[in-house]
mmCIF file of C-alpha atoms in Angstrom:
data_model
loop_
_atom_site.group_PDB
_atom_site.id
_atom_site.type_symbol
_atom_site.label_atom_id
_atom_site.label_comp_id
_atom_site.label_asym_id
_atom_site.label_seq_id
_atom_site.Cartn_x
_atom_site.Cartn_y
_atom_site.Cartn_z
ATOM 1 C CA MET A 6 -4.444 6.744 -14.077
ATOM 2 C CA ALA A 7 -4.677 4.748 -10.837
ATOM 3 C CA VAL A 8 -2.291 1.799 -10.652
ATOM 4 C CA HIS A 9 -2.779 -1.287 -8.524
ATOM 5 C CA ALA A 10 0.829 -2.140 -7.680
ATOM 6 C CA PRO A 11 1.139 -5.378 -5.705
ATOM 7 C CA SER A 12 4.953 -5.472 -5.808
ATOM 8 C CA ALA A 13 7.851 -3.115 -5.133
ATOM 9 C CA GLN A 14 8.929 -3.322 -8.762
ATOM 10 C CA GLY A 15 5.415 -2.617 -10.006
ATOM 11 C CA GLY A 16 5.096 0.400 -7.748
ATOM 12 C CA GLN A 17 8.445 1.785 -8.851
ATOM 13 C CA ALA A 18 7.543 1.256 -12.514
ATOM 14 C CA ALA A 19 4.196 3.016 -11.986
ATOM 15 C CA VAL A 20 5.949 6.000 -10.415
ATOM 16 C CA ARG A 21 8.414 6.187 -13.307
ATOM 17 C CA ALA A 22 5.533 5.919 -15.802
ATOM 18 C CA GLY A 23 3.755 8.893 -14.209
ATOM 19 C CA ALA A 24 0.704 7.250 -12.663
ATOM 20 C CA ASP A 25 -1.761 9.587 -10.953
ATOM 21 C CA SER A 26 -1.986 7.324 -7.927
ATOM 22 C CA ILE A 27 -0.658 4.092 -6.484
ATOM 23 C CA GLU A 28 -3.363 1.938 -4.904
ATOM 24 C CA HIS A 29 -2.458 -0.133 -1.837
ATOM 25 C CA GLY A 30 1.320 0.252 -2.036
ATOM 26 C CA MET A 31 1.857 -2.558 0.443
ATOM 27 C CA HIS A 32 5.311 -3.264 -1.000
ATOM 28 C CA LEU A 33 6.144 0.243 -2.179
ATOM 29 C CA PRO A 34 9.636 1.264 -1.012
ATOM 30 C CA GLN A 35 9.735 4.489 0.984
ATOM 31 C CA ASP A 36 12.569 5.857 -1.114
ATOM 32 C CA VAL A 37 10.124 6.577 -3.980
ATOM 33 C CA LEU A 38 8.001 8.934 -1.848
ATOM 34 C CA PRO A 39 10.010 12.074 -2.719
ATOM 35 C CA GLU A 40 9.751 11.247 -6.432
ATOM 36 C CA MET A 41 6.003 10.710 -6.007
ATOM 37 C CA ALA A 42 5.690 14.076 -4.269
ATOM 38 C CA SER A 43 7.554 15.950 -6.973
ATOM 39 C CA ALA A 44 5.444 14.276 -9.687
ATOM 40 C CA GLY A 45 2.148 14.790 -7.845
ATOM 41 C CA ILE A 46 1.490 11.050 -7.510
ATOM 42 C CA ALA A 47 -0.805 10.094 -4.632
ATOM 43 C CA LEU A 48 -0.537 7.023 -2.439
ATOM 44 C CA VAL A 49 -3.992 5.588 -1.754
ATOM 45 C CA PRO A 50 -3.230 3.029 0.957
ATOM 46 C CA THR A 51 -6.696 1.439 1.198
ATOM 47 C CA ALA A 52 -5.829 0.581 4.800
ATOM 48 C CA THR A 53 -9.408 -0.462 5.554
ATOM 49 C CA THR A 54 -9.011 -3.357 3.126
ATOM 50 C CA PHE A 55 -5.977 -4.694 4.966
ATOM 51 C CA LEU A 56 -7.362 -4.088 8.457
ATOM 52 C CA THR A 57 -10.681 -5.739 7.566
ATOM 53 C CA ALA A 58 -8.856 -8.882 6.437
ATOM 54 C CA LEU A 59 -6.682 -9.040 9.567
ATOM 55 C CA PRO A 60 -9.069 -11.221 11.651
ATOM 56 C CA GLN A 61 -9.319 -13.755 8.830
ATOM 57 C CA MET A 62 -5.541 -13.755 8.359
ATOM 58 C CA ALA A 63 -5.060 -14.422 12.097
ATOM 59 C CA SER A 64 -7.053 -17.646 11.811
ATOM 60 C CA GLN A 65 -5.248 -20.916 12.439
ATOM 61 C CA GLN A 66 -6.753 -22.064 9.136
ATOM 62 C CA VAL A 67 -4.390 -19.692 7.303
ATOM 63 C CA PRO A 68 -0.966 -21.258 6.685
ATOM 64 C CA PRO A 69 1.603 -19.953 9.212
ATOM 65 C CA GLY A 70 3.885 -18.553 6.497
ATOM 66 C CA LEU A 71 1.072 -16.540 4.941
ATOM 67 C CA ARG A 72 -0.048 -15.290 8.385
ATOM 68 C CA ALA A 73 3.491 -14.139 9.198
ATOM 69 C CA TRP A 74 3.917 -12.503 5.783
ATOM 70 C CA TYR A 75 0.613 -10.632 6.079
ATOM 71 C CA THR A 76 1.201 -9.304 9.578
ATOM 72 C CA SER A 77 4.764 -8.213 8.762
ATOM 73 C CA ARG A 78 3.590 -6.510 5.560
ATOM 74 C CA LEU A 79 0.748 -4.814 7.421
ATOM 75 C CA LYS A 80 3.231 -3.370 9.916
ATOM 76 C CA ARG A 81 5.480 -2.191 7.083
ATOM 77 C CA HIS A 82 2.460 -0.716 5.289
ATOM 78 C CA ALA A 83 1.589 1.338 8.374
ATOM 79 C CA GLU A 84 5.157 2.667 8.401
ATOM 80 C CA LEU A 85 4.854 3.592 4.708
ATOM 81 C CA VAL A 86 1.575 5.423 5.318
ATOM 82 C CA ARG A 87 3.137 7.423 8.167
ATOM 83 C CA ALA A 88 6.151 8.248 5.972
ATOM 84 C CA ALA A 89 3.873 9.381 3.127
ATOM 85 C CA VAL A 90 2.334 12.161 5.217
ATOM 86 C CA ALA A 91 5.374 14.487 5.284
ATOM 87 C CA PRO A 92 6.033 14.645 1.528
ATOM 88 C CA GLY A 93 2.306 15.103 0.916
ATOM 89 C CA VAL A 94 1.615 12.017 -1.182
ATOM 90 C CA LEU A 95 -0.939 10.424 1.127
ATOM 91 C CA ASP A 96 -4.475 10.437 -0.253
ATOM 92 C CA GLY A 97 -6.973 9.912 2.543
ATOM 93 C CA ALA A 98 -9.493 8.280 0.237
ATOM 94 C CA GLU A 99 -9.927 4.544 0.255
ATOM 95 C CA HIS A 100 -9.842 4.452 -3.554
ATOM 96 C CA GLY A 101 -8.041 7.084 -5.594
ATOM 97 C CA ALA A 102 -10.252 6.768 -8.635
ATOM 98 C CA LYS A 103 -13.355 7.434 -6.538
ATOM 99 C CA ALA A 104 -11.726 10.408 -4.862
ATOM 100 C CA ARG A 105 -11.008 12.020 -8.215
ATOM 101 C CA THR A 106 -14.438 11.562 -9.833
#
């Protein structure tokens, strides 16, 4: 089962519930990566989605608070993706469900 987890709490709950993969994981705390590895849960970061939206989010038409939140989360997401490589939970696919069909 692939889980779209838009919050830290949702991601942690999905890991505890035994999801097959966590999609996006933008707010997923790095401390769950070892648990994901031992349970065989993949992180499918869908980085293309976030990077594609970056030019739109940089627009002055986007409220400054949302722009700041997005860019800070994108940086943190990149750090999560790098951290997910070592324990072997990173799935290189853009969508976990597609990668497993």
